[in-house]
Each structure stands twice: as structure tokens, then as C-alpha cells.
PDB file of C-alpha atoms and ligand atoms in Angstrom:
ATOM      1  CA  UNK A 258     111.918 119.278 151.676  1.00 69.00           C
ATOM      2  CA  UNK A 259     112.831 123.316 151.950  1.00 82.00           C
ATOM      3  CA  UNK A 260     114.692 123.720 148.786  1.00 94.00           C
ATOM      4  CA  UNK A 261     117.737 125.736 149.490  1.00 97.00           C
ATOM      5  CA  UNK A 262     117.666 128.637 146.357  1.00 97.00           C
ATOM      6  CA  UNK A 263     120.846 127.552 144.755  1.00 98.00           C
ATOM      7  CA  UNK A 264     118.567 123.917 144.355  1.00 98.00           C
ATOM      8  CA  UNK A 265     115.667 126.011 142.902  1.00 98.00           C
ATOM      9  CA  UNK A 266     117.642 128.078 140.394  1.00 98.00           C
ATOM     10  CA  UNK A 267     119.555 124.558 139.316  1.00 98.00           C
ATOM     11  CA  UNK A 268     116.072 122.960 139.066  1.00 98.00           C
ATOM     12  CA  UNK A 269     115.001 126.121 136.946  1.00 98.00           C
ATOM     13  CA  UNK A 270     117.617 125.290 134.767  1.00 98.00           C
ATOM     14  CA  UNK A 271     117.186 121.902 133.797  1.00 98.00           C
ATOM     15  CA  UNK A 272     113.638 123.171 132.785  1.00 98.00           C
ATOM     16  CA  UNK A 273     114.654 125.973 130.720  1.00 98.00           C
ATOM     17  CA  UNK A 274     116.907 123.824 128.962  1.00 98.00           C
ATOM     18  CA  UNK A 275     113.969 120.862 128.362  1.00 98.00           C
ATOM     19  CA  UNK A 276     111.789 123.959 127.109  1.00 98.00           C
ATOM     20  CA  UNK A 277     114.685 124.955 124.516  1.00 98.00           C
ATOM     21  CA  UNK A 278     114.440 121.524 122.776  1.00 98.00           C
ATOM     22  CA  UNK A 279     117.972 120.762 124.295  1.00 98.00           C
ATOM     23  CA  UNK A 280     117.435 117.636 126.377  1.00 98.00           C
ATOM     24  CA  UNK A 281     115.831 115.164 124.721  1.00 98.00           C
ATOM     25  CA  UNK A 282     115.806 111.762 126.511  1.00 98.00           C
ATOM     26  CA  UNK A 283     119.066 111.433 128.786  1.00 98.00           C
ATOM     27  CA  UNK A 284     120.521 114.179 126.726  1.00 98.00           C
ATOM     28  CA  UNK A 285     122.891 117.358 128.767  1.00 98.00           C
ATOM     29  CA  UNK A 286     123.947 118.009 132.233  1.00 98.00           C
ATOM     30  CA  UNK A 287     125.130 120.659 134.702  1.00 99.00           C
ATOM     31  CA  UNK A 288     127.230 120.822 137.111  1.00 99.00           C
ATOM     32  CA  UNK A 289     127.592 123.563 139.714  1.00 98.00           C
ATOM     33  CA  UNK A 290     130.415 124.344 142.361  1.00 98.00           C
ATOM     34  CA  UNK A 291     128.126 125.431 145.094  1.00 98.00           C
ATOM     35  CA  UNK A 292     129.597 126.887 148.204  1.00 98.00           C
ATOM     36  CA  UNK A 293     128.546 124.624 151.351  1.00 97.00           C
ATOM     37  CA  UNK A 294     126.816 127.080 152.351  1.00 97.00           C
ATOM     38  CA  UNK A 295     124.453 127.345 149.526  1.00 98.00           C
ATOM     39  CA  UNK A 296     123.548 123.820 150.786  1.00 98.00           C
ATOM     40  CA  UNK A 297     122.019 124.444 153.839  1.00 96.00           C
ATOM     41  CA  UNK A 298     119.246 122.355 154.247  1.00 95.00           C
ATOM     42  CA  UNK A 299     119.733 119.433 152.766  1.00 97.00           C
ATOM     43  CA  UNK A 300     120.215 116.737 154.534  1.00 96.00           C
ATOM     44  CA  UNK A 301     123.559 115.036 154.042  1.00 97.00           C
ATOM     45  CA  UNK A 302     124.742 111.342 153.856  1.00 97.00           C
ATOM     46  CA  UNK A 303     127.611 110.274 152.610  1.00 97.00           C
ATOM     47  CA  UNK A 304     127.709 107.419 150.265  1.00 98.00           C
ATOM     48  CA  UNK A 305     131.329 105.412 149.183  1.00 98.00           C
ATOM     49  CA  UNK A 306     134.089 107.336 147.650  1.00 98.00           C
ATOM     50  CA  UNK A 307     135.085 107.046 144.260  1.00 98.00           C
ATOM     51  CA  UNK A 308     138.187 107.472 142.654  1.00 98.00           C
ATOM     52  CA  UNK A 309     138.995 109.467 139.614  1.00 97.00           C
ATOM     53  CA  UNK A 310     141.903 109.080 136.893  1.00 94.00           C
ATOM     54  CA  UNK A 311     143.771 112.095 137.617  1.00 94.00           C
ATOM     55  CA  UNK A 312     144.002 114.391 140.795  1.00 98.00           C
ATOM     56  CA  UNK A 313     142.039 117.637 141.079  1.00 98.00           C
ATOM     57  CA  UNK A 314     143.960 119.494 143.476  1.00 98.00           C
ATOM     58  CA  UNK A 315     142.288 122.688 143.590  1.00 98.00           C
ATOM     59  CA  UNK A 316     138.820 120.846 143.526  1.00 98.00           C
ATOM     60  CA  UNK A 317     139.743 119.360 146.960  1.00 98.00           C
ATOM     61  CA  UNK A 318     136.568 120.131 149.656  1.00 98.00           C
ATOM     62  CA  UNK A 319     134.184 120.870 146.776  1.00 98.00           C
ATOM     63  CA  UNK A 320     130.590 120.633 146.812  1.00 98.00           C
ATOM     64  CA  UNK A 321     128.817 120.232 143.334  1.00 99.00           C
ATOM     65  CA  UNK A 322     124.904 119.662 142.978  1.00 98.00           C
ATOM     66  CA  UNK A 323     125.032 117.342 139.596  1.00 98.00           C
ATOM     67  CA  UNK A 324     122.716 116.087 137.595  1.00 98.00           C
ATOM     68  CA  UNK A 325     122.243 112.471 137.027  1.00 98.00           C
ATOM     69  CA  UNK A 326     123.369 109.852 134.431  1.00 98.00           C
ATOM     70  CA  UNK A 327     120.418 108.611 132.730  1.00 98.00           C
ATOM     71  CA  UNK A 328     118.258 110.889 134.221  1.00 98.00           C
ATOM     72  CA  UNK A 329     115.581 113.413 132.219  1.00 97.00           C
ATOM     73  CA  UNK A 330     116.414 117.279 133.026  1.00 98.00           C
ATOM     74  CA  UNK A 331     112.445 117.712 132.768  1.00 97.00           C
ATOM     75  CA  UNK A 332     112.192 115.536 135.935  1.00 98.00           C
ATOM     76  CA  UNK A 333     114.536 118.141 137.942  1.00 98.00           C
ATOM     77  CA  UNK A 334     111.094 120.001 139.049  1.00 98.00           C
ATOM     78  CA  UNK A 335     109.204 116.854 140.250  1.00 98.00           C
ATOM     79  CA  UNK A 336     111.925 114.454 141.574  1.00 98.00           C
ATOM     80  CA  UNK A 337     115.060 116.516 142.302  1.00 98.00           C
ATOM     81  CA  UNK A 338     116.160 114.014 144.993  1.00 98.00           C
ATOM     82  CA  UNK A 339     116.215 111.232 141.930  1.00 98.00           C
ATOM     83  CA  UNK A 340     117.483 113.605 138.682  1.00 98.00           C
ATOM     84  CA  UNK A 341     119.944 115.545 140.849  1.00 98.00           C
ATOM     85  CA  UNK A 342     122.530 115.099 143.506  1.00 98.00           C
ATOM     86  CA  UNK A 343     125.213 116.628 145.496  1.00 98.00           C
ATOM     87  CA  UNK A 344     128.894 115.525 145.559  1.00 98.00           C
ATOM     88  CA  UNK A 345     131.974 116.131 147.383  1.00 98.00           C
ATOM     89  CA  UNK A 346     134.972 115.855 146.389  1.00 98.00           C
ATOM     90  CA  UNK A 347     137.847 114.709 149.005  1.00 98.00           C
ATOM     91  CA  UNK A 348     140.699 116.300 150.479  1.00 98.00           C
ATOM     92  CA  UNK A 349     142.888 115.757 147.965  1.00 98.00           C
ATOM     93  CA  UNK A 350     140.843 116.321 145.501  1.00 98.00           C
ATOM     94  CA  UNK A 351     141.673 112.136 144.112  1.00 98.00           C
ATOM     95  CA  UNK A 352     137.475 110.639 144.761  1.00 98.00           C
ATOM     96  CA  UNK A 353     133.830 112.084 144.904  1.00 98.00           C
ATOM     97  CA  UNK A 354     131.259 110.981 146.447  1.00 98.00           C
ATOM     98  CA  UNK A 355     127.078 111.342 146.302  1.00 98.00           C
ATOM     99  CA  UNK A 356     126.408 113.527 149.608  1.00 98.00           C
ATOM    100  CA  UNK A 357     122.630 114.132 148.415  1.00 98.00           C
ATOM    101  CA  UNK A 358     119.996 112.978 146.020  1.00 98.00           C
ATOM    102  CA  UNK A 359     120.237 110.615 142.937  1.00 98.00           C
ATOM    103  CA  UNK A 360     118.188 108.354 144.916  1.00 97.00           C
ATOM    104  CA  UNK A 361     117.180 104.862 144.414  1.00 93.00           C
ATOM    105  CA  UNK A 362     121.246 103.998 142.997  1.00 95.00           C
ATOM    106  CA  UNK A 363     121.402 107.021 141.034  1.00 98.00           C
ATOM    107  CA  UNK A 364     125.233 108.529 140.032  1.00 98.00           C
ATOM    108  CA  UNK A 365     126.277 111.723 138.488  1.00 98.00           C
ATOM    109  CA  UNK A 366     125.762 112.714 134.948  1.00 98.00           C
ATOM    110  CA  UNK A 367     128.210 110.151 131.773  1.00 98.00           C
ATOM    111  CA  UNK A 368     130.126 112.877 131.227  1.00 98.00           C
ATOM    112  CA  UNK A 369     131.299 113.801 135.163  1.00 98.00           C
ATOM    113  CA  UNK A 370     135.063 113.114 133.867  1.00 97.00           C
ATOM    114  CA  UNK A 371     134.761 116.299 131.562  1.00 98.00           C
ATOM    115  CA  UNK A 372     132.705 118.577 133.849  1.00 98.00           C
ATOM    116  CA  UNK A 373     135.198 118.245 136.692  1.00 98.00           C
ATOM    117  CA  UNK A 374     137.997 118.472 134.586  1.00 98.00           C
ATOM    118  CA  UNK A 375     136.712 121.762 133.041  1.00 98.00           C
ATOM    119  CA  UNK A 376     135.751 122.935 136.677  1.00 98.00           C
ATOM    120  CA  UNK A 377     139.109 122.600 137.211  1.00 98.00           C
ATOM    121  CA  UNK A 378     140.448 124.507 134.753  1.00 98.00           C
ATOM    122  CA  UNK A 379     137.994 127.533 134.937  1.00 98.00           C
ATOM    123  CA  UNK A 380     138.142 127.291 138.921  1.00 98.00           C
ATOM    124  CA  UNK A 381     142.498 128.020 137.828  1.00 98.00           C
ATOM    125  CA  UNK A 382     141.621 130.330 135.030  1.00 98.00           C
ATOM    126  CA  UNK A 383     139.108 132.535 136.263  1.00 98.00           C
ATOM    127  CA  UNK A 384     140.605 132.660 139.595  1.00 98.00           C
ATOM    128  CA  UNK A 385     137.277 131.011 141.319  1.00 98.00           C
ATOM    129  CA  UNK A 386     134.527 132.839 139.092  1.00 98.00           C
ATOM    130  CA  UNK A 387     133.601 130.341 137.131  1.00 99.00           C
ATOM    131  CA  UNK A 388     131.263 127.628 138.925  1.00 98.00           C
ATOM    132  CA  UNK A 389     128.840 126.199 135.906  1.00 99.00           C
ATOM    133  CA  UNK A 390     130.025 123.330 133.277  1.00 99.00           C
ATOM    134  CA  UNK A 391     126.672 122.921 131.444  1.00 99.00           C
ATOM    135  CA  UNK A 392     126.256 120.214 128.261  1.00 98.00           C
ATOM    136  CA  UNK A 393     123.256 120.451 125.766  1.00 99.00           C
ATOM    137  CA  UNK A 394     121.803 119.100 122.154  1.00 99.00           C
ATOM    138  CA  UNK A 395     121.293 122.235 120.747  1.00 99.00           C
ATOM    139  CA  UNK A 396     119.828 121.064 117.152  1.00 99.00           C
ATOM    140  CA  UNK A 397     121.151 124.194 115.110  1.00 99.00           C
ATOM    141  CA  UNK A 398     124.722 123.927 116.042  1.00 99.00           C
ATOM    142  CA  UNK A 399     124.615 120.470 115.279  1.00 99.00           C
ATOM    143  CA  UNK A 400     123.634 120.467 111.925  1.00 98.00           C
ATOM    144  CA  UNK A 401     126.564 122.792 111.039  1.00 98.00           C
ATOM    145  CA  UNK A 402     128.833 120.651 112.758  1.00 98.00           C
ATOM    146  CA  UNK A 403     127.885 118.291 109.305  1.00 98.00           C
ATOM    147  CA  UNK A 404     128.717 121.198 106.907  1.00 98.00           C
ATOM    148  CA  UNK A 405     131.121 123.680 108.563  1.00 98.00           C
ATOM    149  CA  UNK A 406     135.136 122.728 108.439  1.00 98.00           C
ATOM    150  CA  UNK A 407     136.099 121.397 112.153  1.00 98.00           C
ATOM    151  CA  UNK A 408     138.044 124.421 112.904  1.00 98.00           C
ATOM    152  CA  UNK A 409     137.884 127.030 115.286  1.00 98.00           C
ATOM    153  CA  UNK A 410     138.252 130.665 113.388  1.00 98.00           C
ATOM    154  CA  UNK A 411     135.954 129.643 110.982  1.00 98.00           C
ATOM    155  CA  UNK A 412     133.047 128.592 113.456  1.00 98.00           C
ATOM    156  CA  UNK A 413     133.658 131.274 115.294  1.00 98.00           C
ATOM    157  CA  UNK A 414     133.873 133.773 112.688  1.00 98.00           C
ATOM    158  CA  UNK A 415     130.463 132.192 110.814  1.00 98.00           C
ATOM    159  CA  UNK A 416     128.712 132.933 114.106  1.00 98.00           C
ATOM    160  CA  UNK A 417     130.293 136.117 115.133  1.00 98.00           C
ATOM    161  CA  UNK A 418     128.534 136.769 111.687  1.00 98.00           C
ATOM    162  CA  UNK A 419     125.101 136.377 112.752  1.00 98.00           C
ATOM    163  CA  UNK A 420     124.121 139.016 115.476  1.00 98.00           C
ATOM    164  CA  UNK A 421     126.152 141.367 117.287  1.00 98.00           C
ATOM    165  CA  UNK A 422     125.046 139.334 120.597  1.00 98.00           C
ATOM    166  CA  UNK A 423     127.426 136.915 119.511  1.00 98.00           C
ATOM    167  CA  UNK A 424     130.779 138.464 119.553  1.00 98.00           C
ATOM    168  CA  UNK A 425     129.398 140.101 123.100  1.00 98.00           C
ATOM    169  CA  UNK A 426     129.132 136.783 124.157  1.00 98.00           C
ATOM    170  CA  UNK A 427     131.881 135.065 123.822  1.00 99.00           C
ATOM    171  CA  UNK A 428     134.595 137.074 122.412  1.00 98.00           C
ATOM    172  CA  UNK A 429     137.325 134.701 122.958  1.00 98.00           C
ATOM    173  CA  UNK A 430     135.469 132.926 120.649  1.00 99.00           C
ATOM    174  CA  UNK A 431     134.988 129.035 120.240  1.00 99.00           C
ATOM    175  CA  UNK A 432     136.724 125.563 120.346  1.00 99.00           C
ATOM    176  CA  UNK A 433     135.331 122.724 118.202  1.00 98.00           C
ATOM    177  CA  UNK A 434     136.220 119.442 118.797  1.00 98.00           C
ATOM    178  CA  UNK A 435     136.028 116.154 116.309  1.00 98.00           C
ATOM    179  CA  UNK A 436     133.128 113.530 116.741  1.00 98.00           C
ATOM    180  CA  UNK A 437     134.080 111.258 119.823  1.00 98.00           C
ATOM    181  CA  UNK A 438     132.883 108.885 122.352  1.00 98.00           C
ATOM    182  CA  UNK A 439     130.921 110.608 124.661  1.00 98.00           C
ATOM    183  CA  UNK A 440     131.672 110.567 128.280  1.00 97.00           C
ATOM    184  CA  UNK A 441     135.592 109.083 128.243  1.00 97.00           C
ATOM    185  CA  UNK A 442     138.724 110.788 129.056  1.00 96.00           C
ATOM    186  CA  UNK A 443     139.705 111.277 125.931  1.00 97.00           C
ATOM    187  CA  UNK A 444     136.656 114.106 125.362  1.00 98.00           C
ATOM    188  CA  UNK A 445     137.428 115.259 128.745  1.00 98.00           C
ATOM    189  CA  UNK A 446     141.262 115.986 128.199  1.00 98.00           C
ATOM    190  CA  UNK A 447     140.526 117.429 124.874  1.00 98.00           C
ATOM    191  CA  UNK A 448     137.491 120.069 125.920  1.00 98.00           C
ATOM    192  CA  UNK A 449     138.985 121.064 129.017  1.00 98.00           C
ATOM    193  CA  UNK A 450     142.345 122.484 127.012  1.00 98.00           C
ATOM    194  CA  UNK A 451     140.206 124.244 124.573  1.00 98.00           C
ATOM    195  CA  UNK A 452     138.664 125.572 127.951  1.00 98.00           C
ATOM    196  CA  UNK A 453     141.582 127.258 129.032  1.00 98.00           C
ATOM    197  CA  UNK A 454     140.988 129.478 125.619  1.00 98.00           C
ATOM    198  CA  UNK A 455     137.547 129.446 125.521  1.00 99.00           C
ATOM    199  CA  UNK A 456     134.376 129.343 127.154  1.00 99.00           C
ATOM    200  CA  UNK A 457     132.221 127.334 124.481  1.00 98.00           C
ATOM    201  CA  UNK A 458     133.775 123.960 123.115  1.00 99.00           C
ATOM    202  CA  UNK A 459     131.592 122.443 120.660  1.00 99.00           C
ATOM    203  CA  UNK A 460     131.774 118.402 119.973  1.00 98.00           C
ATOM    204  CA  UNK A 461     130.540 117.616 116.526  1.00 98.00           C
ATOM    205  CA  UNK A 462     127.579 115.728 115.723  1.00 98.00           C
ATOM    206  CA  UNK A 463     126.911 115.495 119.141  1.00 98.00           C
ATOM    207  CA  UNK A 464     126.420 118.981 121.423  1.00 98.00           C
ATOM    208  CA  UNK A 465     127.866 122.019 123.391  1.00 98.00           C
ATOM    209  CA  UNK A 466     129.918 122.090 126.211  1.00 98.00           C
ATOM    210  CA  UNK A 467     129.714 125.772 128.197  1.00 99.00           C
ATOM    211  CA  UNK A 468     131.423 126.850 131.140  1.00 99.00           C
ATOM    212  CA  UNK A 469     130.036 130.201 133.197  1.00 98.00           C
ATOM    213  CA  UNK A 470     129.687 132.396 136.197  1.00 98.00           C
ATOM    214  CA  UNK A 471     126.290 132.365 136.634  1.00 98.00           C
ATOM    215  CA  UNK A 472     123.047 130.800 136.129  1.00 98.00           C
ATOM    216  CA  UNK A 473     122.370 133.301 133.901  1.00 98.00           C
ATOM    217  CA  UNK A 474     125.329 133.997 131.960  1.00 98.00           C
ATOM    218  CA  UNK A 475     126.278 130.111 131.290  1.00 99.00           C
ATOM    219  CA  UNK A 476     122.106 129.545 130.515  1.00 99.00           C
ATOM    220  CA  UNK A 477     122.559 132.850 128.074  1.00 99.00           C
ATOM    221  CA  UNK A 478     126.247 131.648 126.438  1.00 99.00           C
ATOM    222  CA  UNK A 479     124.100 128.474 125.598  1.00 99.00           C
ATOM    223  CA  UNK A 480     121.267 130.293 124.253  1.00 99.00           C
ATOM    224  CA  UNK A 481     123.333 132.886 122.534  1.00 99.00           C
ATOM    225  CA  UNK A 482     125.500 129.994 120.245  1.00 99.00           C
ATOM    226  CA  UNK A 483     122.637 128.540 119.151  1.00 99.00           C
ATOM    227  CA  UNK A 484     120.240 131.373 118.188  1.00 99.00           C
ATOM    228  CA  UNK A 485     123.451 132.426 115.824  1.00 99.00           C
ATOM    229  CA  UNK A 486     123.417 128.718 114.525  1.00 99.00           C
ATOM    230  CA  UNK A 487     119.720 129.267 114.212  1.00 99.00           C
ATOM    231  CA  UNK A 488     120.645 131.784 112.287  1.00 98.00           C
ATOM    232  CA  UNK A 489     122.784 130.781 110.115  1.00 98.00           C
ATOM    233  CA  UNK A 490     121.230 127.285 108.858  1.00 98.00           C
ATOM    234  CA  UNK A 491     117.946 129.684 108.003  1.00 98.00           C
ATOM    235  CA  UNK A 492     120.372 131.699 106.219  1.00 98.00           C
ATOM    236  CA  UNK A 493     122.212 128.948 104.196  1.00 98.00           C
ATOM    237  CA  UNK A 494     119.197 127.116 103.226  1.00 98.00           C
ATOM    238  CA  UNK A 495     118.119 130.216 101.298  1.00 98.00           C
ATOM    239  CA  UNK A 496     120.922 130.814 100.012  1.00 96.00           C
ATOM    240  CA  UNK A 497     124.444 129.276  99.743  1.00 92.00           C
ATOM    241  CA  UNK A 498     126.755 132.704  99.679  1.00 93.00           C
ATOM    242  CA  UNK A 499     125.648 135.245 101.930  1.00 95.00           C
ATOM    243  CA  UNK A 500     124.705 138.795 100.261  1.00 96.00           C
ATOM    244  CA  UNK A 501     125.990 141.416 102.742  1.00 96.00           C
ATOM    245  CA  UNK A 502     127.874 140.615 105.494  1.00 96.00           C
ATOM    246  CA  UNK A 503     129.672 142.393 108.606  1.00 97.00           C
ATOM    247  CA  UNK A 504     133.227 142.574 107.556  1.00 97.00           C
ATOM    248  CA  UNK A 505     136.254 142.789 109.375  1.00 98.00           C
ATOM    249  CA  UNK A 506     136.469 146.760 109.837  1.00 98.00           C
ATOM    250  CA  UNK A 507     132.710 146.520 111.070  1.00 98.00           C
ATOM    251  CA  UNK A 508     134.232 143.699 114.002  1.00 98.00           C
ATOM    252  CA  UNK A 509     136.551 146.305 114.869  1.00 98.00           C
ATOM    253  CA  UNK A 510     134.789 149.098 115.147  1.00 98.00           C
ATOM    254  CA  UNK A 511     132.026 147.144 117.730  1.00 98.00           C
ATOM    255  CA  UNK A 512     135.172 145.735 119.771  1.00 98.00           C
ATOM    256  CA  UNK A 513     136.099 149.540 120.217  1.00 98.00           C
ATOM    257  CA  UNK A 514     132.508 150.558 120.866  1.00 98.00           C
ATOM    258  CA  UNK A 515     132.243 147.863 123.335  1.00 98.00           C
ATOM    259  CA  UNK A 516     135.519 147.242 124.658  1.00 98.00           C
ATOM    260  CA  UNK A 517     136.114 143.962 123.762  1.00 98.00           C
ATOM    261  CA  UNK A 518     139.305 141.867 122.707  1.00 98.00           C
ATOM    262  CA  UNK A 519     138.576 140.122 119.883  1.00 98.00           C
ATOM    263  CA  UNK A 520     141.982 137.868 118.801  1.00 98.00           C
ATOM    264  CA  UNK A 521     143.415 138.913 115.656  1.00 98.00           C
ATOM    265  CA  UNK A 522     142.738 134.995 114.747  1.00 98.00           C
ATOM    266  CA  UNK A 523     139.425 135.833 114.293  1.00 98.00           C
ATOM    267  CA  UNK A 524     139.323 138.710 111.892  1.00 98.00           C
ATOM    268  CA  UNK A 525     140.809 137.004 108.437  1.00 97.00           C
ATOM    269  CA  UNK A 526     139.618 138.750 105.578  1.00 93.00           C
ATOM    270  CA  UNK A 527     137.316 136.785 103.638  1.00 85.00           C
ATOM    271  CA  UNK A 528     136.000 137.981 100.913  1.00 64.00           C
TER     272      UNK A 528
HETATM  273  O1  2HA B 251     123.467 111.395 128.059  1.00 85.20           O
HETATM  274  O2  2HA B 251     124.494 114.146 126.855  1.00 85.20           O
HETATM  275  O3  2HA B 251     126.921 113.299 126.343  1.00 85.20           O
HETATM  276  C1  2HA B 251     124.015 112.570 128.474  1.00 85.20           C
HETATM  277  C2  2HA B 251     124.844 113.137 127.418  1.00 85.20           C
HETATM  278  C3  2HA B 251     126.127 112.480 127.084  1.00 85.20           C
HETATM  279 ZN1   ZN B 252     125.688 114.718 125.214  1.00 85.20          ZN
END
């Protein structure tokens, strides 16, 4: 099989992200609104349609190459055709169904409900930009998601914290999210309206959810949270109160540097 480039730099990916230590087992997926033509190439065959709980208008005609549930992201390179497929969704944008790939009974990745629903959103938000939903295990974020309060400015803030890179990043900051069972509606509803805020919604005690433009920028947003969680457990298993720290004044002066809008939420004094 001629593997069309937007299958290559999916497949690329998945590896990166098995490298990173962030898809153990079954763990993560991505999803990626691919235009058809992006396709071309594979060979298509549609399989039954399936419905889903609440209409995605603006999703209607959509193509998305998925990854699979129960599938290992380190497979993507040697048996795309199993770990991966392609769905479309219909013309009302009401059922999906497998076009290409997750061979041998495959279906899309547990947590399909959420990606879609955040595709959505970011497809309405970003006015079409936005065509990556991509879930991961990062280990560092985790652990702070045992210590750290369950709140918003003060994740944020902490990681803002850590390396300029990370108010670059994501300067709308982040959404974090209470443990839940993974893959329902319930997680789904909840992440994709912290999506219309934010980019990065972290689930506790269980992973990152990241929505992007690119391969590069949603791979990097990824990377980017958890080297500052990297960060920041090294830092508080030296010590428990940090020495020196960037301070509110030092926030604003880099937003002005660099032109970006950091909310007001954000910058609480603290000390
Ligand atoms: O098994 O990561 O959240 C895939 C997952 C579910
Ligand atoms: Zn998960």
C-alpha cells in the first residue's frame, strides 16, 4: 500500500508518542479531520453506520483517520491497516462509519465520544483550524494530578511557572477535570466545554486531552505540558516551597514581549 503523507505523518505520531513513554499498553489516541483529499489512495469500503448520542452538525461529510480501541500506538508503523482507520461521518452528521483500516473487526479508539465532540467544538471555535484531538499518559502530569488542588488557575499558574515555553504554549491556559470513567459521555460533555476555553484539558489520575492545528503544534502542546510537569515534580521533591520564582510582573512583562493574552485569572498574586 502507497501511504498517502497525511497516513505517514499520523503513523509518525503514534511513534513519537510510544517513544515519550505516553502509550503504554492500549493507552492514548488521535484523531485527525483529514480533508478527502488527503486520502487519496486508500482504498475505501464502507462498513455499517453507527449512530451517536447527539448530532454533530458541522461534522457532517467528515473524514477522520482514528486510531483504534484496544490497539498499541507502537503498532501504527507495522500494521496501520489494523491500529488505524478512517471514518466518515454522515450527512447529518447523526452516525460514523469505518471507511478504511482497523482490520480484522477493529473500531475506533474508547474514547471516540470525546474526540468528536471536541472536534466539534474546535472545528466551531477555531473556525476550521483545528483538526487534531490527541489523548496521552503523560506520567509527570499525572502524579500532580494526586497533589495539586483540581482547579484550573492553579495548574495553570504552577506550570506557567516552570519555563517560559509554557505560557507560549498555551496561554489560554488549562482545564482540569475530576477522576472519571474513561470513554463515556459524561467525560466527553465535560472536556469538550473546557475546550471551548482551552486547548489542554487534563483528567486526573488518568491523562491529557489536547486539541491542535497541526501535527506539530498538537504533538508540541503535549510535549510542552508535560516537560513543565517534569519540571515541577523534580522541583517539589527537592524541595516543598519553591526559592525564586517568576512573579506576576515578570508574566506581564513576557505577554508584552511576546504578544500574548494571558487572562487576568491567571496572574493572582501569590506570595
Ligand atoms: O485505552 O487511553 O482513555 C485508551 C485510553 C482510554
Ligand atoms: Zn486514557
Amino acid at each position: 500500500m502507497e501511504r498517502p503523507e497525511s497516513l505517514v505523518k499520523f503513523i509518525r505520531m503514534c511513534s513519537d508518542g510510544y517513544l515519550m513513554g505516553w502509550h503504554e499498553c492500549h493507552g492514548g489516541n488521535l484523531t485527525y479531520r483529514a480533508a478527502k483529499e488527503e486520502l487519496a489512495g486508500l482504498e475505501f469500503k464502507g462498513r455499517e453506520w453507527v449512530p451517536i448520542e447527539k448530532q454533530l452538525e458541522n461534522l457532517a461529510g467528515e473524514y477522520f483517520i482514528v486510531t483504534g480501541s484496544g490497539k498499541t500506538m507502537r503498532n501504527a508503523e507495522i500494521y496501520p491497516e489494523d491500529t488505524l482507520g478512517v471514518i466518515e461521518m454522515n450527512e447529518d452528521g447523526t452516525a460514523w462509519r469505518i471507511v478504511w483500516g482497523l482490520e480484522n473487526n477493529g473500531g475506533p479508539t474508547s474514547e471516540l465520544p470525546a474526540h468528536l465532540m471536541c472536534q466539534s467544538v474546535k472545528k466551531e471555535t477555531t473556525n476550521g483550524k483545528y483538526r487534531f484531538v490527541y489523548h496521552a499518559h503523560p506520567a509527570n502530569v499525572i502524579a500532580l494530578s494526586f497533589v495539586l488542588p483540581i482547579n484550573d488557575e492553579i495548574f495553570t499558574r504552577e506550570l506557567w511557572e516552570m519555563e517560559p515555553e509554557c505560557a507560549m504554549i498555551f496561554p489560554a491556559g488549562m482545564g482540569v477535570l475530576p477522576w472519571m470513567v474513561p470513554g463515556t459521555e459524561e467525560i466527553a460533555e465535560l472536556t469538550c466545554e473546557k475546550m471551548r476555553e482551552y486547548d489542554v484539558v487534563l483528567w486526573a489520575q488518568h491523562g491529557l486531552f489536547v486539541s491542535g492545528e497541526t501535527f506539530d503544534s498538537t504533538f508540541g502542546l503535549m510535549n510542552t505540558v508535560e516537560k513543565g510537569s517534569e519540571i515541577l515534580v523534580k522541583t517539589l521533591s527537592m524541595i516543598s516551597i519553591k526559592r525564586q520564582v517568576p512573579g506576576v510582573q515578570n508574566f506581564k512583562d513576557m505577554a508584552k514581549a511576546f504578544h500574548l493574552d494571558l487572562p487576568d485569572k491567571f496572574l493572582f498574586e501569590k506570595y
